[in-house]
Tab-separated table of C-alpha atoms in Angstrom:
chain	number	residue	atom	x	y	z
A	1	MET	CA	-0.052	-0.013	-0.005
A	2	SER	CA	1.384	3.464	-1.006
A	3	VAL	CA	0.843	6.455	1.032
A	4	PHE	CA	0.980	9.880	-0.289
A	5	PHE	CA	1.560	12.975	1.789
A	6	LEU	CA	0.515	16.482	0.441
A	7	ARG	CA	2.708	19.349	1.640
A	8	ALA	CA	0.766	22.388	2.359
A	9	THR	CA	1.722	25.684	0.678
A	10	GLU	CA	1.058	29.059	1.651
A	11	MET	CA	-1.889	30.524	-0.228
A	12	THR	CA	-1.193	33.870	-2.105
A	13	TYR	CA	-2.098	35.955	-5.037
A	14	LYS	CA	0.155	34.920	-8.141
A	15	SER	CA	-2.163	36.410	-10.790
A	16	ILE	CA	-4.376	39.573	-10.570
A	17	LEU	CA	-7.097	40.830	-12.946
A	18	ALA	CA	-7.712	44.654	-12.975
A	19	ILE	CA	-10.839	45.683	-14.645
A	20	LEU	CA	-10.420	49.008	-16.667
A	21	ASP	CA	-12.790	51.382	-18.484
A	22	ASN	CA	-12.977	55.201	-19.223
A	23	SER	CA	-13.875	56.230	-15.758
A	24	LYS	CA	-11.829	59.030	-14.050
A	25	HIS	CA	-11.299	56.643	-11.225
A	26	VAL	CA	-9.371	54.102	-13.069
A	27	PRO	CA	-5.978	55.404	-12.019
A	28	GLY	CA	-7.020	54.319	-8.405
A	29	VAL	CA	-7.711	50.900	-9.566
A	30	VAL	CA	-4.457	50.522	-11.560
A	31	SER	CA	-2.580	51.846	-8.523
A	32	VAL	CA	-4.061	49.307	-6.146
A	33	ALA	CA	-3.619	46.513	-8.715
A	34	ALA	CA	-0.038	47.408	-9.318
A	35	ASP	CA	0.697	47.599	-5.655
A	36	LEU	CA	-0.721	44.276	-4.725
A	37	ALA	CA	0.881	42.603	-7.779
A	38	GLN	CA	4.325	44.063	-6.798
A	39	ARG	CA	3.854	42.954	-3.173
A	40	PHE	CA	2.748	39.394	-3.958
A	41	GLU	CA	5.110	39.113	-7.006
A	42	ALA	CA	1.934	38.522	-9.149
A	43	HIS	CA	1.255	38.731	-12.739
A	44	LEU	CA	-1.096	41.683	-13.426
A	45	VAL	CA	-3.686	41.652	-16.389
A	46	GLY	CA	-5.529	45.020	-17.164
A	47	LEU	CA	-8.816	44.122	-18.819
A	48	TYR	CA	-10.329	47.031	-20.911
A	49	ALA	CA	-14.092	46.002	-20.327
A	50	VAL	CA	-15.523	48.509	-22.675
A	51	HIS	CA	-17.620	47.636	-25.883
A	52	ALA	CA	-20.218	49.215	-28.185
A	53	ASP	CA	-23.566	47.792	-28.099
A	54	VAL	CA	-24.723	47.727	-31.663
A	55	GLU	CA	-28.249	46.696	-32.707
A	56	PRO	CA	-28.457	44.684	-35.955
A	57	HIS	CA	-30.923	47.099	-37.504
A	58	ALA	CA	-28.351	50.079	-36.868
A	59	LEU	CA	-26.058	48.840	-39.725
A	60	GLN	CA	-28.977	48.760	-42.092
A	61	ASP	CA	-29.563	52.582	-41.753
A	62	ALA	CA	-26.822	54.806	-43.342
A	63	TRP	CA	-27.033	57.402	-40.634
A	64	LEU	CA	-27.093	55.077	-37.876
A	65	ALA	CA	-24.134	53.200	-39.380
A	66	GLU	CA	-22.157	56.361	-39.594
A	67	LYS	CA	-22.723	57.253	-36.002
A	68	THR	CA	-21.910	53.554	-34.990
A	69	GLN	CA	-18.644	53.893	-36.706
A	70	SER	CA	-17.826	57.169	-35.251
A	71	TYR	CA	-18.619	55.876	-31.719
A	72	SER	CA	-16.446	52.616	-32.461
A	73	LYS	CA	-13.759	54.886	-33.438
A	74	LYS	CA	-13.947	56.932	-30.247
A	75	LEU	CA	-13.862	53.753	-28.141
A	76	ASP	CA	-10.758	52.452	-30.184
A	77	GLU	CA	-9.024	55.850	-29.341
A	78	GLN	CA	-9.940	55.708	-25.630
A	79	ALA	CA	-8.740	52.061	-25.491
A	80	GLU	CA	-5.362	53.108	-26.860
A	81	ARG	CA	-4.900	55.964	-24.340
A	82	SER	CA	-6.148	53.651	-21.712
A	83	GLU	CA	-3.444	50.900	-22.739
A	84	ALA	CA	-0.725	53.666	-23.004
A	85	ALA	CA	-1.685	54.769	-19.522
A	86	PHE	CA	-1.727	51.401	-18.052
A	87	GLN	CA	1.696	50.396	-19.805
A	88	GLN	CA	3.191	53.755	-18.481
A	89	TYR	CA	2.203	53.039	-14.839
A	90	THR	CA	3.086	49.415	-14.566
A	91	ARG	CA	6.159	49.230	-16.722
A	92	ALA	CA	8.323	50.876	-14.056
A	93	VAL	CA	6.732	48.852	-11.102
A	94	LEU	CA	6.003	45.377	-12.842
A	95	GLY	CA	8.053	45.355	-16.081
A	96	SER	CA	6.940	42.293	-18.189
A	97	ALA	CA	4.711	40.950	-15.362
A	98	ALA	CA	1.923	43.127	-16.552
A	99	GLU	CA	-0.246	42.809	-19.802
A	100	PHE	CA	-3.280	44.787	-21.348
A	101	ARG	CA	-6.236	42.982	-22.885
A	102	ARG	CA	-9.283	44.422	-24.546
A	103	VAL	CA	-12.970	43.253	-24.756
A	104	HIS	CA	-14.395	43.288	-28.152
A	105	GLN	CA	-17.719	41.756	-27.164
A	106	ASP	CA	-19.637	41.381	-24.019
A	107	ALA	CA	-17.948	43.111	-21.081
A	108	LEU	CA	-19.386	41.072	-18.274
A	109	GLY	CA	-18.764	37.771	-20.140
A	110	ALA	CA	-15.127	38.417	-20.750
A	111	VAL	CA	-14.752	39.653	-17.114
A	112	ILE	CA	-16.145	36.345	-16.012
A	113	VAL	CA	-13.984	34.175	-18.287
A	114	ASP	CA	-10.777	35.901	-17.384
A	115	ALA	CA	-11.515	35.845	-13.753
A	116	ARG	CA	-11.487	32.082	-13.729
A	117	TYR	CA	-7.782	32.061	-14.418
A	118	VAL	CA	-6.720	34.476	-11.585
A	119	ASP	CA	-6.585	34.616	-7.877
A	120	LEU	CA	-7.919	37.989	-7.274
A	121	VAL	CA	-10.006	40.478	-9.408
A	122	ILE	CA	-9.886	44.104	-8.755
A	123	ILE	CA	-12.737	46.420	-9.937
A	124	GLY	CA	-13.629	50.035	-9.223
A	125	GLN	CA	-16.860	50.858	-7.670
A	126	ARG	CA	-19.388	52.649	-9.813
A	127	ASP	CA	-19.461	56.565	-9.283
A	128	PRO	CA	-23.299	57.457	-9.222
A	129	ASP	CA	-22.454	60.840	-10.609
A	130	GLU	CA	-20.360	59.606	-13.587
A	131	SER	CA	-21.915	57.787	-16.663
A	132	VAL	CA	-19.185	55.570	-18.497
A	133	ALA	CA	-20.195	54.657	-22.069
A	134	GLY	CA	-19.763	50.854	-23.092
A	135	VAL	CA	-19.836	49.663	-19.432
A	136	PRO	CA	-23.116	48.001	-17.927
A	137	VAL	CA	-24.221	49.841	-14.970
A	138	SER	CA	-24.497	46.755	-12.858
A	139	LEU	CA	-21.083	45.320	-13.982
A	140	VAL	CA	-19.659	45.450	-10.388
A	141	GLU	CA	-22.518	43.652	-8.717
A	142	ARG	CA	-22.926	41.235	-11.454
A	143	ALA	CA	-19.321	40.458	-11.437
A	144	VAL	CA	-18.962	40.015	-7.635
A	145	LEU	CA	-21.864	37.363	-7.823
A	146	ALA	CA	-20.637	35.660	-11.014
A	147	VAL	CA	-16.856	35.192	-10.982
A	148	GLY	CA	-16.776	32.655	-8.224
A	149	GLY	CA	-13.516	34.084	-6.648
A	150	PRO	CA	-12.331	36.994	-4.440
A	151	VAL	CA	-13.256	40.353	-5.932
A	152	LEU	CA	-11.723	43.587	-4.388
A	153	VAL	CA	-13.867	46.644	-4.978
A	154	VAL	CA	-11.778	49.874	-5.132
A	155	PRO	CA	-14.177	52.889	-3.673
A	156	TYR	CA	-14.480	55.695	-6.211
A	157	PHE	CA	-13.983	58.524	-3.608
A	158	ALA	CA	-10.318	57.874	-3.064
A	159	SER	CA	-7.540	58.265	-5.637
A	160	ALA	CA	-4.624	56.410	-3.878
A	161	PHE	CA	-4.375	53.810	-1.154
A	162	ARG	CA	-0.889	53.862	0.377
A	163	SER	CA	-1.565	51.670	3.174
A	164	LEU	CA	-3.762	49.127	1.604
A	165	GLY	CA	-4.245	46.014	3.846
A	166	ARG	CA	-2.412	47.431	6.817
A	167	ASP	CA	-5.530	47.817	9.001
A	168	VAL	CA	-8.374	45.100	8.238
A	169	LEU	CA	-11.848	44.930	9.524
A	170	VAL	CA	-13.563	41.705	9.138
A	171	ALA	CA	-17.487	42.069	9.276
A	172	TRP	CA	-18.313	38.585	10.693
A	173	ASN	CA	-21.717	36.955	10.744
A	174	GLY	CA	-20.592	33.159	10.941
A	175	LYS	CA	-22.125	32.334	7.619
A	176	ARG	CA	-20.687	30.724	4.478
A	177	GLU	CA	-20.057	33.851	2.755
A	178	SER	CA	-18.159	35.371	5.513
A	179	GLY	CA	-16.180	32.287	5.716
A	180	ARG	CA	-15.333	32.321	2.187
A	181	ALA	CA	-14.365	35.896	2.180
A	182	VAL	CA	-11.894	35.376	5.157
A	183	ARG	CA	-10.177	32.411	3.365
A	184	ASP	CA	-9.975	34.409	0.099
A	185	ALA	CA	-8.314	37.246	2.011
A	186	LEU	CA	-5.810	35.297	3.974
A	187	PRO	CA	-2.779	36.552	1.960
A	188	LEU	CA	-3.648	40.186	2.811
A	189	LEU	CA	-4.556	39.202	6.426
A	190	ARG	CA	-1.339	37.564	7.026
A	191	ARG	CA	0.434	40.907	5.977
A	192	ALA	CA	-1.694	43.176	7.980
A	193	GLU	CA	-0.647	45.015	11.097
A	194	ASN	CA	-3.985	45.085	12.655
A	195	VAL	CA	-7.083	42.880	12.240
A	196	VAL	CA	-10.258	43.234	13.941
A	197	ILE	CA	-13.176	40.712	13.753
A	198	MET	CA	-16.383	42.654	14.254
A	199	ALA	CA	-19.871	40.730	14.851
A	200	VAL	CA	-23.032	42.862	15.127
A	201	ASN	CA	-25.988	41.454	16.865
A	202	PRO	CA	-24.503	38.101	17.266
A	203	LEU	CA	-26.478	35.141	17.792
A	204	ILE	CA	-25.021	33.166	20.958
A	205	GLY	CA	-24.738	29.495	20.896
A	206	ASN	CA	-23.573	26.475	18.882
A	207	ARG	CA	-25.919	27.396	15.920
A	208	GLY	CA	-24.683	31.028	15.874
A	209	HIS	CA	-21.502	32.769	16.695
A	210	GLY	CA	-20.534	30.520	19.718
A	211	GLU	CA	-20.222	31.498	23.379
A	212	LEU	CA	-17.729	34.249	22.401
A	213	PRO	CA	-18.354	35.827	19.164
A	214	GLY	CA	-15.512	35.823	16.846
A	215	ALA	CA	-13.274	33.810	19.159
A	216	ASP	CA	-13.337	30.741	16.891
A	217	LEU	CA	-12.376	32.857	13.844
A	218	ALA	CA	-9.488	34.541	15.822
A	219	GLN	CA	-8.392	31.116	16.807
A	220	TYR	CA	-8.522	29.928	13.071
A	221	LEU	CA	-6.603	32.975	11.839
A	222	ALA	CA	-4.140	32.532	14.736
A	223	ARG	CA	-3.123	29.075	13.172
A	224	HIS	CA	-2.456	30.872	9.900
A	225	GLY	CA	-0.026	33.498	11.434
A	226	VAL	CA	-2.743	36.251	11.835
A	227	LYS	CA	-3.144	37.966	15.225
A	228	ALA	CA	-6.819	39.155	15.316
A	229	GLU	CA	-8.876	40.971	17.917
A	230	ALA	CA	-12.598	39.855	18.248
A	231	ARG	CA	-15.205	42.365	19.093
A	232	SER	CA	-19.066	42.505	19.098
A	233	GLY	CA	-21.642	44.937	19.385
A	234	VAL	CA	-25.416	45.546	19.177
A	235	ALA	CA	-27.348	47.697	16.620
A	236	VAL	CA	-30.906	48.486	17.433
A	237	GLU	CA	-31.767	51.754	15.414
A	238	ILE	CA	-29.312	51.425	12.649
A	239	GLY	CA	-28.425	48.602	10.174
A	240	VAL	CA	-25.741	46.084	10.743
A	241	GLY	CA	-23.765	47.597	7.671
A	242	ASP	CA	-23.907	51.252	8.981
């Protein structure tokens, strides 16, 4: 009888996918993606997820066809500028460990397909005050639910994150989604200086958060070299998220 032993390896991010478009907030996404790629010595893919939706009948009308061609040309020019900016920013930091790709069909479909072959997807939060042509309004929400892996959403209201991952708050409710999020974030948690586990309105007992909410998770993280502090609180007049 043969016995095989599998040697456990440290989970890390070795391939990162950054979703790009024509938003003014994209530099923040690229900055975060390049920083993490450098930190984890990962390969970075910048996916320009912008495409022109053209109705079949539009090509049959001369005026609409002209407008469509003009729109497509504009998107091509924007894609070229985006690629130049991406390459200029990442070349000095990552060199050949960064590549640029462009979507020519369905943006969400391309994001989902490419996300299957990376360890982490980084995408910018949609700015409600900015309309970006060629990008589905619900792209972020649909991508988070569809890619099947960790997605880091970069807030639109900040342009730089010089201390990304230094202080981490784990919103813990003891459910499957929270457990998956923690495991997906282990590479960041291991490098964090401060980790706080926060349980709001915890359900005490074996079917909830245990006798000490967050204690079991803190013990789990400790085995992975993460020192975490468990806290709990009660929210009566406001939502848990707030």
